[in-house]
Structure formats: structure tokens, C-alpha cells
């Protein structure tokens, strides 16, 4: 039994087991506002904030999260029905998902980053915004998106792989050694 | 005793003189016993001619010409799928005289196509298909234009009967199919050694066509447009049912104006365009264990590419298909497990429909041997393998909704756990959880939040990061998601209950609590 548990210490996490990580650095040209898309092997994508995102840095406190992205469009109004997810809002790469306000007055917008049907947004973070900071890549996710079947392979074309993203982060740290 | 009731004599005379065969005359004279139909054709023809010739009133048309005794036979069977090709040359050679014509009503069906030679040809083909059967249904499909010809003849016969004050309903006429069965069933029984019956799991279906007279129906399309609407999968709009419906609607005068009596005698006889043998599905049920964490339940194919070498379904059905010699199969089971989940205990109930099996007679001993063969695999084992009814399979599917299931899972926790902490889990009973459709199946299932019940749990400490959890749950509970929480989409989850991150390393199904199929002795 001891041997068994030793073996499982190295067990990959749920995200590692079933998802591929894709990154969009400096979204909309805003430095370090990196998004991370988790793509399941069944093509479903989960939009999350990358660990580098300024919102997740020390000293930031979330004041409010809003899925109301314009006067007449709220992501909370999204309803899907049936296997084919009829009625879903269709999102393009730069479609905003939510706005997050911090106590210091900064506002961040989270974007879709990929094309597809919006299946759900994470309502748990409205009740408990701390989830976003504590578990950004699991329980603090932003939204679930289903890309079109025929675009499931190409939908991540504009994003960076884990390896490419790590190189960018490394370059950033070298350029401005005192930011992290 | 006369062959035909006296009042029908004028009808018999009218029909015989217009080129109708003696057996069709019997039908239109409402002879409802089968023995006259079974008389040798030649003998019946002789008797019939004597009968009409010596009529008391002698109203026979002096120009009357006896109808042919033998019609030209033209059989060719086109059924590329099944190799049911009958060599018709033998049958054709006998009747080459061009002057010989077929009956204007049955188009040869009650003539040469009722003879022993033809039946022999058909059923030799059936025999060579290698089916196992105790009895069979012989079904016959006739060309639609026959209904038009029958209708015309009935109208004429009704008029003739009316002259003498006799009513004559269409339903009084003996159906052609009926007469055909009366004649052929004893011949088939002789050839096959088994009886034709009205209900059987084995069916021999013959489709006759008669291209020469296909045009007979066409005038109906003008008078009754809405009966003939083109539909998918139908080669012609003139289906038998559509023609019968149109005949019910059309006015007598209109019909007579478009289709004059008597119908012409064709030079050819009906040909067989399709001959199909089929056996009703046989259902085999049992319970299976799965001992591999690399074996899916059904073949796993993505974009036409195989992800795993084999499957539970294949390991079981390859043996069944080999002995039942079926065309195809449908596998169903009481739920399913993931590729990396084992199914232990008494196993999971399953049922397999074997479509069009050629071999069907298996006793208890045969089934045991079959089970043994399947169990030569080290990845799966089956038990209680048995032949069941279609209705019993529905029973398995009903059980799926209400059953409970027991699982055993190896859990990892991020934080260090104390043995005492686990006792809280042991005391959790009838825990209600809300599960959103798991992300891993969300691409093919509707999004919903479902309430599920964990009836009971029991934890066994392994080490400070691991324990084994035994669960008894309602059907349809996603165990993996209950443990890791699926991004917080199952609430509460084991992680939230223990205030840590939890993950599931191994999962086994310990029991599927459905009491079907019945257990068998070993």
C-alpha cells in the first residue's frame, strides 16, 4: 500500500489528465492580461485566467464581477437547450465575457479568446469571488465554450501552446527583472 | 358433386371465354375449399371445360377458345445481395410456344408458378441459405396491377350475377394469395419437410413482378391524383396499397371507361424479383465483469480512427456471431463504465440482439460452452449467459432507472488526512448532491443540473494522502465528478466536504443492483 501511494504522489491533476492548455498573452494589447483556455479532448473549452494575470497578483482585491457586458447583453441570460445546445450566444475571439472591478479602481475584462457557443458562465464566482484568486484554473473558471465541430482543431490556431507561452513569460522576466 | 355452385355458372363461362385460368375461375365462383385448387392443373381444366360446355342453358359463346394450360414461364431472380439466383433456363425451355398466353388475372401465379418444379427451385435456394428452422411463414408480394384486373373482373361478374338477381360482393371472391397458399403449402412441406404456418420466427418472402402489364395502373394517377404522391425509398408511386385505395375511390363508370373488360392475356408470367429469407432476432443476455483499465465497453472510434484495440462488446459478440451466424448485432447494457473503470462483483447485465441469425437452436449445455469460450479472455468474464425474449430485454432497461450501484474508489487528497476525519464520511447518509452535466460528456448531452443521492459511504484509511471510499449511490450519479468536483460543477463534492482538493485515482464498480437476467447454476 505504501508503494501504491508513493506512485500516486506524481499523479497528474484533473486538468493535466483531460485538458490541453492554450494561452492568449497580453489580451487586447494590455500587458500581462494573459488568458488560459483549457481544451478538453471532447473539444469543450474552459476559459480561465492565467496565473500571470494582474488580477491574481498579490495586493489585488476583487470588488465586483459582472457578466452584464453591455446595456442589453448579459452573459447570465445565456440559455442552452438540448444536445445541440440551441439558443446559445455565439462568441468570437474578442467577445467580452465579464468585467471584474478591483478595490483599487482597476477594471479588467475577460474575453472569450475562441469562437464557439457559450454553454455556461461560472456563477459560483459571483457569490464567492475569492475562488477566482484561490483556484483560477479549476473552480475559479470564467466560462465554458463549445467550438463548432468543424472548427475544433483550428479554433486554437491563434493561441500559444504551453511551451511557447513559457518562453514568452521567461522573456518578460528577463526584460523587466523586478516585475515578478 | 359439381365443382361450382350453379348460380355462378354464367360467371365461369364468361371468365373462361375471356382467358382466365380455371383456378381463378374457382376464385370468382367463390369456391372456398382448398381441394379443387389442388387438383392437377390439367385435370381441373378438363373438368371446368366439361362443366361450362354442358350448361343447361348453353349460353357459352361459340367463339370460345380454351385458355392456355401452360403459360410461358419467365423467371429470373434479381437479388445481388443474397446470391439467391435461380437458374430459370430449365423452366423456360419447356414452354416455348409463342401462342401460349398467361391467365389475365393471376398472370401465371396459379399456373406454372404453383407447380412443383417452381416451388422446388425456390426452396432449394432457401435450403442452401443454411437456416435452422422448425416451421416458417411463406409471404408473397404480388404486382399492384393485379388489383386493377381483379376489380375490372369483379365489376363484370357482379353485372352478370345481377342479371339473375344475385348479389356479388368483392369480398366474396377468394383472394389470390389465399388460393396460392392452398396450392403451394403442401408442395413446400414436401420439399422442406416442415410446415408453412401463419406465425413463425422464420420467413420466406417472395416478390413477384410483371413488367409487361405495369402500365395497367397508370390511368388511376389521372383520376385519383392524391393517392399517388411520390415518397422517399419507393421506386414507383404505384404501390399495392395506393392502387387499392384509388380503386375504392374511383366511380364504376369512370373505371369502366378507362379500363375495358376483359383484361388482355399477357405473353409472359410473373417473375421473381426478390427472394428473402429472414429469421427473427434472437436475444442473448448475461452479466459481464471487466478486469482491464484499458478496455472500453464499446469500440472507441474518433474520426474513423480506433483509440483502443478491443472492447467488452467485441470480446463477447465475436463468439456469439460465430455460432449464431447472424447478419449483425445490437449490444445493450444496464448502464456503462468508463474505459479505466473495472466492473467486479456479479457484473453488469447486458443483452445482445442477434439480427437474422442462421443458427438458433442452442440448449443449456451449448450456452455453457459458449460462455466458456468467451471466458478464455483474461480481460472480461461473463456469467448467466442465456437466450431471453425481446420483452425481457425491456425489463433490463426499466431497471436502469431505479437501481442502485456500489463503487469502490481510491481517493487522493491534497492535505494530510487523519483517520478520525474519515469517520464523518461513514456517518453521511442519503446525501443529496446537485450535478451539472460533466464537462467530459457535455459535448453530446444536454446541459442540466440533476439531483442525485449518495445513499451511504464508508472510508478506509490508506495513508496520509490516500483512502479507499466505498459508495452506494442512485443510478446516474457521476462518481468521478463527485470526488474531484468537476470545476465546482458538482456540489457538494468530496473535496468541498473535506475542505481540500480531492482526486480519484482508481474506480471499480462493485455491483449493479439489477436482478436480471436470472442467475444460473454453474
Short mmCIF file of C-alpha atoms in Angstrom, two decimals, chain A:
data_model
loop_
_atom_site.label_atom_id
_atom_site.label_comp_id
_atom_site.label_asym_id
_atom_site.label_seq_id
_atom_site.Cartn_x
_atom_site.Cartn_y
_atom_site.Cartn_z
CA UNK A 1 0.00 0.00 0.00
CA UNK A 2 2.84 2.36 0.82
CA UNK A 3 4.30 1.63 -2.56
CA UNK A 4 0.96 2.34 -4.18
CA UNK A 5 0.66 5.78 -2.58
CA UNK A 6 4.24 6.70 -3.47
CA UNK A 7 3.35 6.05 -7.07
CA UNK A 8 0.30 8.27 -6.90
CA UNK A 9 2.07 11.32 -5.49
CA UNK A 10 3.03 12.08 -9.07
CA UNK A 11 -0.49 11.53 -10.36
CA UNK A 12 -1.42 14.26 -12.89
CA UNK A 13 -4.30 16.57 -11.90
CA UNK A 14 -7.75 16.56 -13.49
CA UNK A 15 -6.72 19.47 -15.75
CA UNK A 16 -3.49 17.70 -16.74
CA UNK A 17 -5.27 14.42 -17.42
CA UNK A 18 -8.06 15.58 -19.68
CA UNK A 19 -7.24 19.09 -20.91
CA UNK A 20 -4.71 20.85 -23.14
CA UNK A 21 -3.66 24.35 -22.05
CA UNK A 22 -3.66 27.17 -24.61
CA UNK A 23 -2.68 30.78 -23.89
CA UNK A 24 -3.52 34.24 -25.13
CA UNK A 25 -0.89 36.64 -23.74
CA UNK A 26 -1.42 40.40 -23.36
CA UNK A 27 -5.08 40.21 -24.41
CA UNK A 28 -6.11 43.30 -26.42
CA UNK A 29 -2.57 44.64 -26.04
CA UNK A 30 -2.87 45.02 -22.30
CA UNK A 31 0.39 43.88 -20.69
CA UNK A 32 0.24 40.58 -18.82
CA UNK A 33 -3.52 40.19 -19.13
CA UNK A 34 -2.98 36.55 -20.10
CA UNK A 35 -5.90 34.18 -20.60
CA UNK A 36 -5.63 30.42 -20.41
CA UNK A 37 -8.00 28.18 -22.39
CA UNK A 38 -8.36 24.59 -21.24
CA UNK A 39 -9.44 22.42 -24.14
CA UNK A 40 -10.90 19.03 -23.28
CA UNK A 41 -10.28 16.11 -25.64
CA UNK A 42 -14.01 16.31 -26.46
CA UNK A 43 -13.42 19.89 -27.86
CA UNK A 44 -15.11 21.72 -24.97
CA UNK A 45 -13.13 24.79 -23.83
CA UNK A 46 -12.96 26.33 -20.37
CA UNK A 47 -11.89 29.98 -20.21
CA UNK A 48 -9.66 30.80 -17.23
CA UNK A 49 -7.20 33.49 -16.17
CA UNK A 50 -3.51 32.59 -16.47
CA UNK A 51 -1.51 32.74 -13.23
CA UNK A 52 0.36 35.85 -14.52
CA UNK A 53 -2.82 37.91 -14.87
CA UNK A 54 -2.50 41.15 -12.86
CA UNK A 55 -5.76 40.43 -11.05
CA UNK A 56 -4.21 37.35 -9.46
CA UNK A 57 -1.16 39.18 -8.16
CA UNK A 58 -0.68 39.99 -4.51
CA UNK A 59 -2.44 43.03 -3.18
CA UNK A 60 -5.41 42.90 -5.55
CA UNK A 61 -8.86 42.54 -4.04
CA UNK A 62 -11.90 41.88 -6.16
CA UNK A 63 -14.76 44.26 -5.52
CA UNK A 64 -17.28 43.01 -8.07
CA UNK A 65 -17.71 40.70 -11.03
CA UNK A 66 -20.29 41.45 -13.70
CA UNK A 67 -21.47 39.32 -16.60
CA UNK A 68 -23.50 42.32 -17.85
CA UNK A 69 -21.20 43.29 -20.70
CA UNK A 70 -23.42 45.97 -22.23
CA UNK A 71 -26.77 47.62 -21.63
CA UNK A 72 -28.68 44.84 -23.34
CA UNK A 73 -26.35 41.86 -23.21
CA UNK A 74 -25.79 39.81 -20.13
CA UNK A 75 -23.94 36.50 -20.20
CA UNK A 76 -26.23 35.40 -17.36
CA UNK A 77 -29.14 35.46 -19.82
CA UNK A 78 -27.50 32.70 -21.85
CA UNK A 79 -29.69 29.59 -22.02
CA UNK A 80 -28.93 26.41 -23.94
CA UNK A 81 -31.27 23.53 -24.60
CA UNK A 82 -30.91 20.02 -25.96
CA UNK A 83 -27.90 18.05 -27.09
CA UNK A 84 -27.20 20.58 -29.83
CA UNK A 85 -27.19 23.47 -27.29
CA UNK A 86 -29.77 25.56 -29.12
CA UNK A 87 -30.13 29.17 -28.11
CA UNK A 88 -26.52 29.68 -27.07
CA UNK A 89 -24.92 33.10 -27.51
CA UNK A 90 -22.26 32.78 -30.22
CA UNK A 91 -18.90 34.21 -29.29
CA UNK A 92 -15.94 35.35 -31.38
CA UNK A 93 -12.33 35.69 -30.15
CA UNK A 94 -12.76 39.22 -28.81
CA UNK A 95 -16.22 38.82 -27.29
CA UNK A 96 -16.15 40.07 -23.69
CA UNK A 97 -17.36 37.59 -21.07
CA UNK A 98 -17.24 39.59 -17.87
CA UNK A 99 -15.80 42.68 -16.18
CA UNK A 100 -14.00 42.48 -12.90
CA UNK A 101 -13.55 45.56 -10.69
CA UNK A 102 -10.90 45.78 -8.01
CA UNK A 103 -10.95 47.78 -4.83
CA UNK A 104 -8.03 49.88 -6.20
CA UNK A 105 -10.25 51.08 -9.07
CA UNK A 106 -8.71 48.89 -11.80
CA UNK A 107 -11.11 47.12 -14.14
CA UNK A 108 -10.30 44.01 -16.12
CA UNK A 109 -12.31 42.49 -18.97
CA UNK A 110 -12.14 38.76 -19.59
CA UNK A 111 -12.58 37.73 -23.24
CA UNK A 112 -13.67 34.53 -24.94
CA UNK A 113 -10.37 34.06 -26.90
CA UNK A 114 -12.00 31.38 -29.04
CA UNK A 115 -15.01 31.11 -31.34
CA UNK A 116 -17.92 28.97 -30.19
CA UNK A 117 -21.21 28.66 -28.39
CA UNK A 118 -21.36 29.88 -24.83
CA UNK A 119 -22.61 26.97 -22.71
CA UNK A 120 -22.34 28.46 -19.24
CA UNK A 121 -20.62 31.08 -17.13
CA UNK A 122 -19.38 30.39 -13.62
CA UNK A 123 -21.96 31.81 -11.25
CA UNK A 124 -20.10 30.47 -8.20
CA UNK A 125 -17.56 33.28 -8.51
CA UNK A 126 -20.34 35.85 -8.11
CA UNK A 127 -21.12 34.52 -4.62
CA UNK A 128 -17.51 33.80 -3.80
CA UNK A 129 -15.05 35.95 -5.82
CA UNK A 130 -12.15 34.55 -3.79
CA UNK A 131 -12.49 31.29 -5.82
CA UNK A 132 -11.08 33.19 -8.78
CA UNK A 133 -7.94 34.06 -6.84
CA UNK A 134 -7.58 30.74 -4.99
CA UNK A 135 -8.27 28.28 -7.78
CA UNK A 136 -8.08 30.22 -11.08
CA UNK A 137 -7.65 27.12 -13.25
CA UNK A 138 -10.44 24.99 -11.74
CA UNK A 139 -13.27 26.27 -9.55
CA UNK A 140 -12.47 29.88 -10.44
CA UNK A 141 -13.07 29.36 -14.19
CA UNK A 142 -14.95 32.05 -16.12
CA UNK A 143 -16.95 30.26 -18.81
CA UNK A 144 -17.47 27.06 -20.81
CA UNK A 145 -17.49 27.31 -24.61
CA UNK A 146 -18.27 24.70 -27.25
CA UNK A 147 -16.44 25.37 -30.53
CA UNK A 148 -18.10 24.31 -33.78
CA UNK A 149 -17.37 20.66 -34.58
CA UNK A 150 -15.63 21.55 -37.84
CA UNK A 151 -13.50 24.22 -36.11
CA UNK A 152 -12.49 22.09 -33.13
CA UNK A 153 -8.95 21.64 -34.49
CA UNK A 154 -8.41 25.19 -35.80
CA UNK A 155 -10.09 27.13 -33.00
CA UNK A 156 -6.84 27.35 -31.03
CA UNK A 157 -4.72 28.42 -34.03
CA UNK A 158 -4.28 31.98 -32.72
CA UNK A 159 -3.25 30.78 -29.24
CA UNK A 160 0.11 29.74 -27.80
CA UNK A 161 0.98 26.25 -26.61
CA UNK A 162 2.23 25.71 -23.06
CA UNK A 163 5.83 25.67 -24.31
CA UNK A 164 5.53 28.79 -26.45
CA UNK A 165 3.84 30.61 -23.60
CA UNK A 166 6.55 29.67 -21.09
CA UNK A 167 9.17 31.17 -23.43
CA UNK A 168 7.23 34.43 -23.55
CA UNK A 169 6.94 34.55 -19.77
CA UNK A 170 10.67 33.87 -19.47
CA UNK A 171 11.48 36.70 -21.88
CA UNK A 172 9.24 39.03 -19.90
CA UNK A 173 11.01 38.28 -16.63
CA UNK A 174 14.39 38.79 -18.28
CA UNK A 175 13.36 42.14 -19.77
CA UNK A 176 11.98 43.55 -16.54
CA UNK A 177 13.53 41.52 -13.75
CA UNK A 178 11.75 43.37 -10.98
CA UNK A 179 8.09 42.88 -12.08
CA UNK A 180 7.74 39.44 -10.53
#
